[in-house]
Amino acid sequence: MSEQGSTIAEVLQLQFADLERQLNGSAGTAAHAVRKQAFARVKETGLPTRKNEEYKYLALTRELEKAFAGFVGNPELAPADIGKVELPGLKGSEIVFVNGVYNESLSNICEQAGVSIRINSLEQVLPAGVTANVNDTFAGLNLALATGGVSIEVSQNTIATEAVNIIHITNTEKGRVFASPRHRVTVAENAQAVITEVFIGSGQHCSFTNSVMETSIARKGILHHYKVGLDGNHDMRVDNTTCRQQEKSVLHTVTIGYGGKIVRNNLTIRLEGEYAEANLDGLYLPTAHGTLDNHTAVDHRVPHCNSNELYKGIIGSNATGVFNGKVFVREGAQKTNAFQANKNILLADTATINTKPQLEIWADDVKCSHGCTTGQMDKEQLFYLRARGIDEPSARKLLLKAFAEDVIKKIADDTLRARVAAVLEEKLAS
Amino acid sequence: MSKDDQILEDFTAKEYEHGWSVDLEADQAPKGLNEDIVRFISAKKNEPEWLLAWRLKAFRKWQEMAEPTWPNVSYPAIDYQDIIYYSAPKKQKELNSLDEVDPELRETFEKLGISLEEQKRLTGVAVDAVIDSVSVATTFKETLGELGIIFCSFSEAVKDHPDLVKQYLGSVVPATDNYFAALNSAVFSDGSFCYIPKGVHCPMELSTYFRINAANTGQFERTLIVAEEGAYVSYLEGCTAPQRDENQLHAAVVEIYVHKDAEVKYSTVQNWYPGDKDGKGGIYNFVTKRGICAGDNAKLSWTQVETGSAVTWKYPSCILKGDNSIGEFYSVAVTNHHQQADTGTKMIHLGKNTKSRIVSKGISAGKSQNSYRGLVDISKRAVNARNYSQCDSLLLGDRCGAHTFPYIEVGNNTAQVEHEATTSKIGEDQIFYCNQRGIDTEAAIALIVNGFSKEVLNKLPMEFAVEAQKLLALTLEGSVG
């Protein structure tokens, strides 16, 4: 590969050309046509700049332009380099991807009847008209460039006893990394599953992970979906997660963001069956000079659905937090209850939060509300603790832990919750 | 059809009650817009060279700008060449008393129930009546003159106080601020100018009644209010318009400059023709309103009751530059039939200890779309800034929409920002409670809606509160959620 692209558009074009060369036998298949079509769309619209309303607060394309000039491909990693990676040690199956490539030796899959886990089965993972969030250019780009992923199907009346943990490791010790993982989770009628995604980054070069997770829950199904971002200081990531819910299905999703240079989470939920319930929670602690951006959209398309949303942010010095929560209640989606809250604490006068809780409602018999607060730590609460002999740093830590606890306690999986709480402790200590 | 449905039907079928057109001879410019028209307007008004240059600069910039597409409204494309940009009632000789005012014009006011004599005698309100862009009657000028308050039409101000106009025109809303502000800057025909000198507490509410009269006339008002150090003024703007088939464009600009320790209260009741029940006709109301609290301890308060117009695009804003300055925004927006409103405010906190408060109440009925769009921006320098926002929406009927787009940008950790919003219909239990106590459903709804809007209505000056309550009751008569 001697060719080099200087702009991000050229780099992507070369990446796509590379991918097409590697298709061999699968060239000309339906999946290939889908990729070609998706890439043509990306080329047509271009990556979103800050003029794009959805990316108003995110200079992602500019940063990508800077970081990926002349990029030709991911570096080769020796097994020794990968071996150093510390896994979070979660219960259940561990499916590990290193720089977007499945790593069998690090992975461990627990077999269970009724739970099918297929890896690198792109034909299943590439859509047949599923993408609920096709408007996002990065989701389209993933469709064009996706190189691997997991397809998980939980069949009817099956309760998956073991959690499935998908662990993405970005290792940039040897050079810049570009990865496009794409996964799919299907929960059939009356089935239940717990899926966790963890993103871990290390190394001194920059990276860009453009991931997609498509989930769907059939009638009376229950899905617990957790996403934990432990991205490194040079990591950029866009994640598009979608969920389509049928009648009486329940979704519990918790999105934790602990770092990264620029991390954007797009969470789109479509309530397509009556009496469905969606619970969305999120916690974001961007690191210094980092930006954590959470965009959520809950689309109430039918009557009698509930959605509850709570996103909390703790933003330290030189960090930026972004929250945009959309709630759509379509015409006819009567008896909808939709609640949304966004609370932020700014710890330094160099911290920034941009928030936009947005309601768009076309039905009258609904109860919708959103609340949003931004402030610093409550001086009276601090005083209360200090009056009882707790020194200021400990008192601050205690209050911030309590603030974050509202979200962390929504994680039902004990091991994961403990792990997330431990990372919070480390972050607050520094 | 149940009684509720019947009431709803009656309400949604209601036609605009203030619809008529009075024949006034108008002195008109030819249709269309080009540099010659801008020059024509400027010449017609005997404007000085600098103002013409200012207009032309705005016009040239406007030609390069694109009409904004981000508001949550849709309307057929406006043909800017199919609009008459200037129309003035026939010039009368200098008026000494109300008797000299055109009787037909007087009649128009009487139909609206705001006859000048009554205003003068009963309410002590000085009225600067604007009919089709040119002020023809100004009352109480003498009383105000004694205090050094200047309250006159914009063209008079250009003639009599050119230095003041030159100093403040475009200081808050630059000529090229946005598409419609640029258009207004190029072709504004007249408007009001108000200047309160240092330390003067204006003893009466200043009021301007706007009317849109001659057909095919876009109205381009420009209002400039300056409050010097320690001054106070409460300014009222209200409007109703005759029924008309063609859409009319209204692109006004209001600029308010508040110096140290001064306070300005700006209230609006807007009831322009909203179009008929099929969404035909109606006014396009694309207004730029902005004020600056330039000095310390300044206060600016916007209150609006919006019931009219087919399409509304309006964001009265406060730039809180002075330390300890305060910005307020109170709004009730009612939409019915096919009306679309995209309205809200911007609170830009620059100074220390600045405070702002936003209370927005949206009521949508029929097939209307009502959006709140607001920005609270706390800059890095704005230490100890405080904002409280509340936007509530009430939906009447299942074909309407209520949307909320609050932007909150905080760049300082000492800021305390709160925002809450709710959307709901009138609770059946609330109506039941009233019914049980012998209040029929219709009266119950009026009661509940009035309660829903009370926080805003209370902020209106007395003279206006009456009109606003009447308007709300009228608009919401017979609406059942």
mmCIF file of N, CA and C in Angstrom, chain B residues 430-471:
data_model
loop_
_atom_site.group_PDB
_atom_site.id
_atom_site.type_symbol
_atom_site.label_atom_id
_atom_site.label_comp_id
_atom_site.label_asym_id
_atom_site.label_seq_id
_atom_site.Cartn_x
_atom_site.Cartn_y
_atom_site.Cartn_z
ATOM 1 N N GLN B 430 -58.952 17.438 36.673
ATOM 2 C CA GLN B 430 -59.118 18.873 36.926
ATOM 3 C C GLN B 430 -60.488 19.346 36.441
ATOM 4 N N ILE B 431 -60.847 18.875 35.244
ATOM 5 C CA ILE B 431 -62.145 19.276 34.697
ATOM 6 C C ILE B 431 -63.272 18.693 35.549
ATOM 7 N N PHE B 432 -63.072 17.447 35.944
ATOM 8 C CA PHE B 432 -64.075 16.784 36.783
ATOM 9 C C PHE B 432 -64.280 17.548 38.080
ATOM 10 N N TYR B 433 -63.181 17.982 38.656
ATOM 11 C CA TYR B 433 -63.233 18.744 39.907
ATOM 12 C C TYR B 433 -64.099 19.993 39.728
ATOM 13 N N CYS B 434 -63.878 20.693 38.616
ATOM 14 C CA CYS B 434 -64.668 21.908 38.345
ATOM 15 C C CYS B 434 -66.124 21.571 38.087
ATOM 16 N N ASN B 435 -66.350 20.528 37.257
ATOM 17 C CA ASN B 435 -67.726 20.122 36.939
ATOM 18 C C ASN B 435 -68.520 19.825 38.199
ATOM 19 N N GLN B 436 -67.851 19.138 39.094
ATOM 20 C CA GLN B 436 -68.482 18.744 40.352
ATOM 21 C C GLN B 436 -68.959 19.957 41.130
ATOM 22 N N ARG B 437 -68.232 21.044 40.964
ATOM 23 C CA ARG B 437 -68.580 22.265 41.691
ATOM 24 C C ARG B 437 -69.449 23.195 40.854
ATOM 25 N N GLY B 438 -70.058 22.639 39.824
ATOM 26 C CA GLY B 438 -71.025 23.394 39.049
ATOM 27 C C GLY B 438 -70.433 24.296 37.994
ATOM 28 N N ILE B 439 -69.165 24.116 37.669
ATOM 29 C CA ILE B 439 -68.556 24.926 36.615
ATOM 30 C C ILE B 439 -68.577 24.090 35.342
ATOM 31 N N ASP B 440 -69.188 24.604 34.280
ATOM 32 C CA ASP B 440 -69.272 23.768 33.081
ATOM 33 C C ASP B 440 -67.888 23.635 32.429
ATOM 34 N N THR B 441 -67.794 22.657 31.551
ATOM 35 C CA THR B 441 -66.493 22.282 30.984
ATOM 36 C C THR B 441 -65.799 23.465 30.319
ATOM 37 N N GLU B 442 -66.595 24.249 29.593
ATOM 38 C CA GLU B 442 -66.010 25.371 28.877
ATOM 39 C C GLU B 442 -65.381 26.379 29.838
ATOM 40 N N ALA B 443 -66.132 26.712 30.872
ATOM 41 C CA ALA B 443 -65.624 27.668 31.857
ATOM 42 C C ALA B 443 -64.432 27.069 32.591
ATOM 43 N N ALA B 444 -64.488 25.761 32.817
ATOM 44 C CA ALA B 444 -63.400 25.089 33.528
ATOM 45 C C ALA B 444 -62.113 25.210 32.724
ATOM 46 N N ILE B 445 -62.246 25.028 31.402
ATOM 47 C CA ILE B 445 -61.049 25.102 30.562
ATOM 48 C C ILE B 445 -60.472 26.502 30.577
ATOM 49 N N ALA B 446 -61.368 27.500 30.460
ATOM 50 C CA ALA B 446 -60.891 28.879 30.518
ATOM 51 C C ALA B 446 -60.163 29.125 31.832
ATOM 52 N N LEU B 447 -60.735 28.586 32.892
ATOM 53 C CA LEU B 447 -60.146 28.743 34.216
ATOM 54 C C LEU B 447 -58.761 28.102 34.274
ATOM 55 N N ILE B 448 -58.680 26.875 33.777
ATOM 56 C CA ILE B 448 -57.417 26.136 33.873
ATOM 57 C C ILE B 448 -56.346 26.779 32.988
ATOM 58 N N VAL B 449 -56.760 27.188 31.790
ATOM 59 C CA VAL B 449 -55.784 27.798 30.880
ATOM 60 C C VAL B 449 -55.305 29.136 31.440
ATOM 61 N N ASN B 450 -56.248 29.875 32.009
ATOM 62 C CA ASN B 450 -55.836 31.136 32.603
ATOM 63 C C ASN B 450 -54.873 30.921 33.764
ATOM 64 N N GLY B 451 -55.157 29.876 34.516
ATOM 65 C CA GLY B 451 -54.247 29.531 35.612
ATOM 66 C C GLY B 451 -52.896 29.113 35.077
ATOM 67 N N PHE B 452 -52.928 28.344 33.986
ATOM 68 C CA PHE B 452 -51.705 27.867 33.338
ATOM 69 C C PHE B 452 -50.842 29.050 32.893
ATOM 70 N N SER B 453 -51.493 30.115 32.411
ATOM 71 C CA SER B 453 -50.758 31.264 31.877
ATOM 72 C C SER B 453 -50.576 32.392 32.885
ATOM 73 N N LYS B 454 -51.115 32.217 34.075
ATOM 74 C CA LYS B 454 -51.180 33.312 35.038
ATOM 75 C C LYS B 454 -49.832 33.956 35.300
ATOM 76 N N GLU B 455 -48.830 33.101 35.432
ATOM 77 C CA GLU B 455 -47.497 33.588 35.761
ATOM 78 C C GLU B 455 -47.014 34.645 34.763
ATOM 79 N N VAL B 456 -47.432 34.467 33.503
ATOM 80 C CA VAL B 456 -47.011 35.408 32.476
ATOM 81 C C VAL B 456 -47.951 36.610 32.425
ATOM 82 N N LEU B 457 -49.250 36.329 32.456
ATOM 83 C CA LEU B 457 -50.234 37.415 32.368
ATOM 84 C C LEU B 457 -50.044 38.431 33.490
ATOM 85 N N ASN B 458 -49.657 37.915 34.653
ATOM 86 C CA ASN B 458 -49.425 38.806 35.798
ATOM 87 C C ASN B 458 -48.323 39.825 35.540
ATOM 88 N N LYS B 459 -47.452 39.509 34.602
ATOM 89 C CA LYS B 459 -46.321 40.379 34.337
ATOM 90 C C LYS B 459 -46.699 41.531 33.416
ATOM 91 N N LEU B 460 -47.866 41.419 32.787
ATOM 92 C CA LEU B 460 -48.271 42.470 31.851
ATOM 93 C C LEU B 460 -48.731 43.703 32.622
ATOM 94 N N PRO B 461 -48.511 44.894 32.047
ATOM 95 C CA PRO B 461 -49.071 46.085 32.655
ATOM 96 C C PRO B 461 -50.596 45.970 32.666
ATOM 97 N N MET B 462 -51.204 46.639 33.633
ATOM 98 C CA MET B 462 -52.641 46.525 33.825
ATOM 99 C C MET B 462 -53.439 46.711 32.544
ATOM 100 N N GLU B 463 -53.122 47.783 31.803
ATOM 101 C CA GLU B 463 -53.892 48.114 30.602
ATOM 102 C C GLU B 463 -53.888 46.960 29.614
ATOM 103 N N PHE B 464 -52.765 46.264 29.568
ATOM 104 C CA PHE B 464 -52.595 45.194 28.608
ATOM 105 C C PHE B 464 -53.168 43.879 29.107
ATOM 106 N N ALA B 465 -53.068 43.689 30.417
ATOM 107 C CA ALA B 465 -53.506 42.424 31.002
ATOM 108 C C ALA B 465 -54.967 42.174 30.653
ATOM 109 N N VAL B 466 -55.764 43.260 30.652
ATOM 110 C CA VAL B 466 -57.185 43.128 30.348
ATOM 111 C C VAL B 466 -57.359 42.609 28.927
ATOM 112 N N GLU B 467 -56.671 43.274 27.997
ATOM 113 C CA GLU B 467 -56.774 42.875 26.596
ATOM 114 C C GLU B 467 -56.287 41.441 26.386
ATOM 115 N N ALA B 468 -55.197 41.115 27.052
ATOM 116 C CA ALA B 468 -54.599 39.789 26.883
ATOM 117 C C ALA B 468 -55.521 38.702 27.414
ATOM 118 N N GLN B 469 -56.113 38.959 28.574
ATOM 119 C CA GLN B 469 -57.008 37.957 29.147
ATOM 120 C C GLN B 469 -58.211 37.752 28.245
ATOM 121 N N LYS B 470 -58.701 38.859 27.677
ATOM 122 C CA LYS B 470 -59.837 38.786 26.775
ATOM 123 C C LYS B 470 -59.466 37.941 25.553
ATOM 124 N N LEU B 471 -58.268 38.205 25.044
ATOM 125 C CA LEU B 471 -57.793 37.481 23.872
ATOM 126 C C LEU B 471 -57.696 35.986 24.143
#
